[in-house]
Short mmCIF file of C-alpha atoms in Angstrom, two decimals:
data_model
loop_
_atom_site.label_atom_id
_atom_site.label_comp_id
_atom_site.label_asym_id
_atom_site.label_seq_id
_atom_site.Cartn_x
_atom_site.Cartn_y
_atom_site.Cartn_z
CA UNK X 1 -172.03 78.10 -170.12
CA UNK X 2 -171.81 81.36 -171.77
CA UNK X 3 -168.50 83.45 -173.04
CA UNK X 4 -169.23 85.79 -170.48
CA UNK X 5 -170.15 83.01 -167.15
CA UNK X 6 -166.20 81.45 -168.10
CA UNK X 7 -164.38 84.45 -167.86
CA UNK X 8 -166.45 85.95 -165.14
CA UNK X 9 -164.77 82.98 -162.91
CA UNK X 10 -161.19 83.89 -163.92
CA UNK X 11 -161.93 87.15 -161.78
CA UNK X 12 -163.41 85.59 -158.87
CA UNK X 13 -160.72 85.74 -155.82
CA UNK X 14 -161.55 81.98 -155.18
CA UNK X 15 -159.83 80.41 -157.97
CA UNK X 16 -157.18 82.70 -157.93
CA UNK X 17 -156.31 81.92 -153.86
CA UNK X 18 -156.62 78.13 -155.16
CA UNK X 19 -153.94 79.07 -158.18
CA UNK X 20 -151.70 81.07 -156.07
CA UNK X 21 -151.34 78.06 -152.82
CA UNK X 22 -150.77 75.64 -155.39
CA UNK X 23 -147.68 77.71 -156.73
CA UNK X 24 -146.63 78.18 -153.05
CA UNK X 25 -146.84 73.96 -152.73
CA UNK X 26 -144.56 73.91 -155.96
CA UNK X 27 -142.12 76.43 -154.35
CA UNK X 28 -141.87 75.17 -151.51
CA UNK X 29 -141.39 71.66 -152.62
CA UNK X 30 -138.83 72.63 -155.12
CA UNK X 31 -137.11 74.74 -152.10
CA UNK X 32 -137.84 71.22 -149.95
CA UNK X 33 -135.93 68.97 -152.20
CA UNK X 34 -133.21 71.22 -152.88
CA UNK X 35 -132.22 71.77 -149.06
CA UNK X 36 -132.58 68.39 -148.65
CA UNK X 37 -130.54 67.11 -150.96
CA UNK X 38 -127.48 69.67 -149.69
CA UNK X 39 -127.86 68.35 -146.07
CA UNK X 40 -127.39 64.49 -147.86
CA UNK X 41 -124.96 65.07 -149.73
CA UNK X 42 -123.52 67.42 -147.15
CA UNK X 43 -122.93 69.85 -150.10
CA UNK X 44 -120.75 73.18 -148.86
CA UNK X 45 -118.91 70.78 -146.29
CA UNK X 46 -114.80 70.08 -146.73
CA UNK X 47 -112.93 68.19 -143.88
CA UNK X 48 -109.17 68.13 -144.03
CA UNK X 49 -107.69 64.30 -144.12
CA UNK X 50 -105.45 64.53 -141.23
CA UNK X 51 -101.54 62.96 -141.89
CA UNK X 52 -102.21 59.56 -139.90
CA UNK X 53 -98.95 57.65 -140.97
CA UNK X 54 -96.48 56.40 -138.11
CA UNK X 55 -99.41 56.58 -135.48
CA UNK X 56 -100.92 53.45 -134.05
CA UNK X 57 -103.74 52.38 -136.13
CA UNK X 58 -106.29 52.66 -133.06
CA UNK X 59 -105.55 56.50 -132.80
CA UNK X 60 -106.11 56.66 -136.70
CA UNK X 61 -109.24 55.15 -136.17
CA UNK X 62 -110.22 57.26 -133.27
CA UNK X 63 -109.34 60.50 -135.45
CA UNK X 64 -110.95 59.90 -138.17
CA UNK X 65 -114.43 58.72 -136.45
CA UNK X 66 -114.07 61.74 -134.48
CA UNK X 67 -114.10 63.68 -137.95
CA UNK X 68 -117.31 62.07 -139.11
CA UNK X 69 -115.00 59.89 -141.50
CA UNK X 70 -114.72 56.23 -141.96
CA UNK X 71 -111.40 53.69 -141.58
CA UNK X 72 -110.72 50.62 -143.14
CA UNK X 73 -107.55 48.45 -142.81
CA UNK X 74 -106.90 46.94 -146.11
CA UNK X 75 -103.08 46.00 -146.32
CA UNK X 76 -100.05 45.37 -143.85
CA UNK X 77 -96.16 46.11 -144.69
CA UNK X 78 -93.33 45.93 -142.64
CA UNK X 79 -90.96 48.22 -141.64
CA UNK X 80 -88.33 47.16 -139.32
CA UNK X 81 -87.94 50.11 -137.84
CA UNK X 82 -91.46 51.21 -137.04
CA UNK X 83 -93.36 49.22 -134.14
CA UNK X 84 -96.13 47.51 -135.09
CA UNK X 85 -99.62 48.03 -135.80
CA UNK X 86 -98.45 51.95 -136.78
CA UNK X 87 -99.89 53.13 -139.79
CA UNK X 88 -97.70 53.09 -143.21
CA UNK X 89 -99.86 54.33 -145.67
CA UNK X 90 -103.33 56.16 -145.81
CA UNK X 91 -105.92 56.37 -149.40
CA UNK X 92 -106.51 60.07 -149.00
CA UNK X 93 -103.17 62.05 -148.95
CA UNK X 94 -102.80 64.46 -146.02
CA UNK X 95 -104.70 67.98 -146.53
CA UNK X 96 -107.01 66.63 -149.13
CA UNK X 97 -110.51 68.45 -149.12
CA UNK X 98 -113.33 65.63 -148.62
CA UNK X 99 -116.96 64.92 -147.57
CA UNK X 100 -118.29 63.56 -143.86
CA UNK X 101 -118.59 59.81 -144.35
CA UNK X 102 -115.57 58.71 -146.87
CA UNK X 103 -113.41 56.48 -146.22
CA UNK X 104 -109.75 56.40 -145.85
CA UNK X 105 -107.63 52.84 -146.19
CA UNK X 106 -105.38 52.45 -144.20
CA UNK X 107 -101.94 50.04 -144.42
CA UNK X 108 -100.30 48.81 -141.29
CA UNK X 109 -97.47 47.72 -139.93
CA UNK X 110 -97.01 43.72 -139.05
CA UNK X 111 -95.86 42.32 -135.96
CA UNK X 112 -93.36 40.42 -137.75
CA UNK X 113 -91.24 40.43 -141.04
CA UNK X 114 -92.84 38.65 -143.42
CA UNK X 115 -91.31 35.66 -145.10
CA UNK X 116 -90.12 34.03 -148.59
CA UNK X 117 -90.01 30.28 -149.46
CA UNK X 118 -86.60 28.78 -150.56
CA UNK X 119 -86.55 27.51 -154.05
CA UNK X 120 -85.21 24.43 -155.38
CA UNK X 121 -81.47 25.76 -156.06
CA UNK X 122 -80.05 23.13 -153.39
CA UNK X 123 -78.01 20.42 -155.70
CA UNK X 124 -80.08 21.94 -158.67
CA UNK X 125 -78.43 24.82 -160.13
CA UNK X 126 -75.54 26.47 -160.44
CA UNK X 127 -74.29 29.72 -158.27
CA UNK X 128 -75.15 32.39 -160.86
CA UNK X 129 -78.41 31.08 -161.36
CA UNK X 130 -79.07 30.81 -157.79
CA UNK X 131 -78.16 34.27 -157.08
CA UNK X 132 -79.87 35.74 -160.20
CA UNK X 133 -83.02 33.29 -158.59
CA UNK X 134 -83.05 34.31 -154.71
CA UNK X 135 -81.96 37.75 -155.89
CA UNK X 136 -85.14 38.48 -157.73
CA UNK X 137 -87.29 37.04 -155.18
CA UNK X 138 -86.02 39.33 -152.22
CA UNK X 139 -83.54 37.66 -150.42
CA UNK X 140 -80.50 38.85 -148.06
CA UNK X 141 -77.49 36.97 -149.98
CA UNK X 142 -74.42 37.65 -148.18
CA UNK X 143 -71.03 36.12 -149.39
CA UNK X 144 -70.81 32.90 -151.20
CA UNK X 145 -69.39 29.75 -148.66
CA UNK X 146 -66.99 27.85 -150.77
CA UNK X 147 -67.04 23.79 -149.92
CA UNK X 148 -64.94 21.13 -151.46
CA UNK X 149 -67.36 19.64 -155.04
CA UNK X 150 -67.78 21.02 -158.44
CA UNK X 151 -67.06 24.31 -159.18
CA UNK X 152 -69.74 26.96 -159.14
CA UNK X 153 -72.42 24.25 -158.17
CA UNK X 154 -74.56 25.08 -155.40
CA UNK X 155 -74.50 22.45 -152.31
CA UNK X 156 -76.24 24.02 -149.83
CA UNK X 157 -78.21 27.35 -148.20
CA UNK X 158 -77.37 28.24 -144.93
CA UNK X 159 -78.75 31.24 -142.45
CA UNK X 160 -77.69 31.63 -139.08
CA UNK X 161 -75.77 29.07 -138.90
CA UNK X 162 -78.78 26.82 -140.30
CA UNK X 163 -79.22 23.96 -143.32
CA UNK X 164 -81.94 25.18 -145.37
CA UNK X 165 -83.93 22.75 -147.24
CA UNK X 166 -86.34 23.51 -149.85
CA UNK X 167 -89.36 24.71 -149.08
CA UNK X 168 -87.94 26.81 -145.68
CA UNK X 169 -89.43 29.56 -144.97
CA UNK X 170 -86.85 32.45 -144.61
CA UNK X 171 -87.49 35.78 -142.83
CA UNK X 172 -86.69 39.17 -145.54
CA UNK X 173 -84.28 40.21 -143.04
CA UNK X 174 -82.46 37.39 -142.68
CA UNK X 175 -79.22 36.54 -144.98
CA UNK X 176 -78.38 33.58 -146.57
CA UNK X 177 -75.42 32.21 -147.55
CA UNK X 178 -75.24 29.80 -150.49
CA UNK X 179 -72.75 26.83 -150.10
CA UNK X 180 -70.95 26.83 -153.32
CA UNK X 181 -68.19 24.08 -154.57
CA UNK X 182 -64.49 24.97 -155.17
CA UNK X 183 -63.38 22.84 -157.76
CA UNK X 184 -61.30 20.59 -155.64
CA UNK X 185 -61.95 17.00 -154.28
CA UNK X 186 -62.90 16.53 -150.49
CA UNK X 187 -59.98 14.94 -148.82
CA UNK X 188 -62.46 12.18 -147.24
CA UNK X 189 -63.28 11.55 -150.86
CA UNK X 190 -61.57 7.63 -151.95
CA UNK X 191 -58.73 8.36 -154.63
CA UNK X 192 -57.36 5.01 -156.64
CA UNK X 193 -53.32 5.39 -156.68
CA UNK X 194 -51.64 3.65 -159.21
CA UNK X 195 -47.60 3.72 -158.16
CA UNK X 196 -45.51 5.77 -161.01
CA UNK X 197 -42.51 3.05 -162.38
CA UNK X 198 -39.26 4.82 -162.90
CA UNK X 199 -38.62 4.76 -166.84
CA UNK X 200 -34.72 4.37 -165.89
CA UNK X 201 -36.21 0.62 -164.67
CA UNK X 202 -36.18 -0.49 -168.14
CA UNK X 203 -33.98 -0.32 -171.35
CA UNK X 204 -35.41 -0.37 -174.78
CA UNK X 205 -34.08 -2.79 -177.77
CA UNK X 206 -33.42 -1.79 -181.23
CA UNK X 207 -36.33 -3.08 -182.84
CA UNK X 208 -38.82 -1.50 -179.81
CA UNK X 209 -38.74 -4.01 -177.27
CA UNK X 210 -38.68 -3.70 -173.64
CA UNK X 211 -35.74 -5.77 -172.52
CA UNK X 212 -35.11 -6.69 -168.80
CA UNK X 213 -31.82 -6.21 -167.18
CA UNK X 214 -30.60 -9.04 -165.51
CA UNK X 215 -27.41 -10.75 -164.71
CA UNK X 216 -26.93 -14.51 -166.48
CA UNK X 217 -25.50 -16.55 -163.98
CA UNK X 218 -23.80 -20.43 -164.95
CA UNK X 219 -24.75 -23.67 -163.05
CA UNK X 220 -21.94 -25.81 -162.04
CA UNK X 221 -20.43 -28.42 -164.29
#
């Protein structure tokens, strides 16, 4: 091909047309996977999280859906003074700016108050270290019961009127009242008396000696 043929075909309209659609293909492509790419990642979009707490968890749900978000109930608390199944806590805080399709955790209120196991403090430890034990775990301890036994050793756990034993499980709200001893013996408990002798009974010799009073009497002749 000669000098002359090879550039004589960079003037003809044909490869040019040719040059110029395959730029539009690249454009538009380019335009394509950029538009595309905003509508999936829903780029330019910003929904308000809505303040769910203290409504039922069903309306949450309902809400949110209805906002093209997502809900997930991870957790439960308890408040007594809520009703249950109300929502306590949410993941995304109230008038936070977020995407269609996240989703917000939600934690919910039980139906009832949850519970804690009594430890071994029955017979087992004194009243200091029971209330520095129960304390820490989240019990109600209300004021000590003092029973006849050794002083400041626990003897007992009672709640509403109720023996605890080891192992019980005791509602949070519930108060407990640890059974402590006084110091003094039980008056059912079996004493050995040993009756006191009057010193005056007895007179002392010189040398010591106990020496017995008594009277010499004389036998007829």
């Amino acid at each position: 091909m000669e000098t002359s043929e090879f550039f004589a075909k960079f003037k003809s309209w044909y490869l040019w047309g040719h040059l110029a659609a395959m730029a539009a293909v690249v454009v538009v492509l380019c335009l394509g996977v950029k538009y595309a790419l905003d509508i999936y990642t829903h780029h330019g979009e910003a929904i308000t999280i809505p303040d769910l707490r203290k409504s039922s968890v069903e309306n949450a749900i309902h809400v949110l859906e209805e906002m093209g978000l997502k809900a997930e109930v991870t957790d439960t608390g308890y408040v007594k003074t809520l009703p249950a199944d109300c929502v306590l806590e949410q993941s995304l805080q109230p008038g936070q700016k977020v995407k269609t399709g996240r989703i917000v955790y939600l934690t919910v209120n039980a139906s009832q108050s949850p519970t804690i196991t009594l430890p071994d403090i029955i017979d087992n430890s004194s009243f200091r270290e029971a209330m520095a034990k129960l304390t820490a775990m989240g019990f109600k301890v209300g004021q000590p019961e003092f029973v006849p036994g050794e002083k400041d050793w626990v003897y007992g756990v009672v709640s509403k009127g109720r023996h605890l034993a080891t192992g019980d499980k005791v509602s949070v709200d519930a108060t407990v009242i640890i059974q402590v001893g006084n110091g003094l013996r039980d008056d059912d408990a079996e004493v050995d008396y040993v009756d006191q002798v009057d010193a005056d009974d007895f007179e002392y010799s010189e040398d010591g000696g106990d020496v017995d009073e008594f009277e010499e009497v004389t036998s007829p002749e």
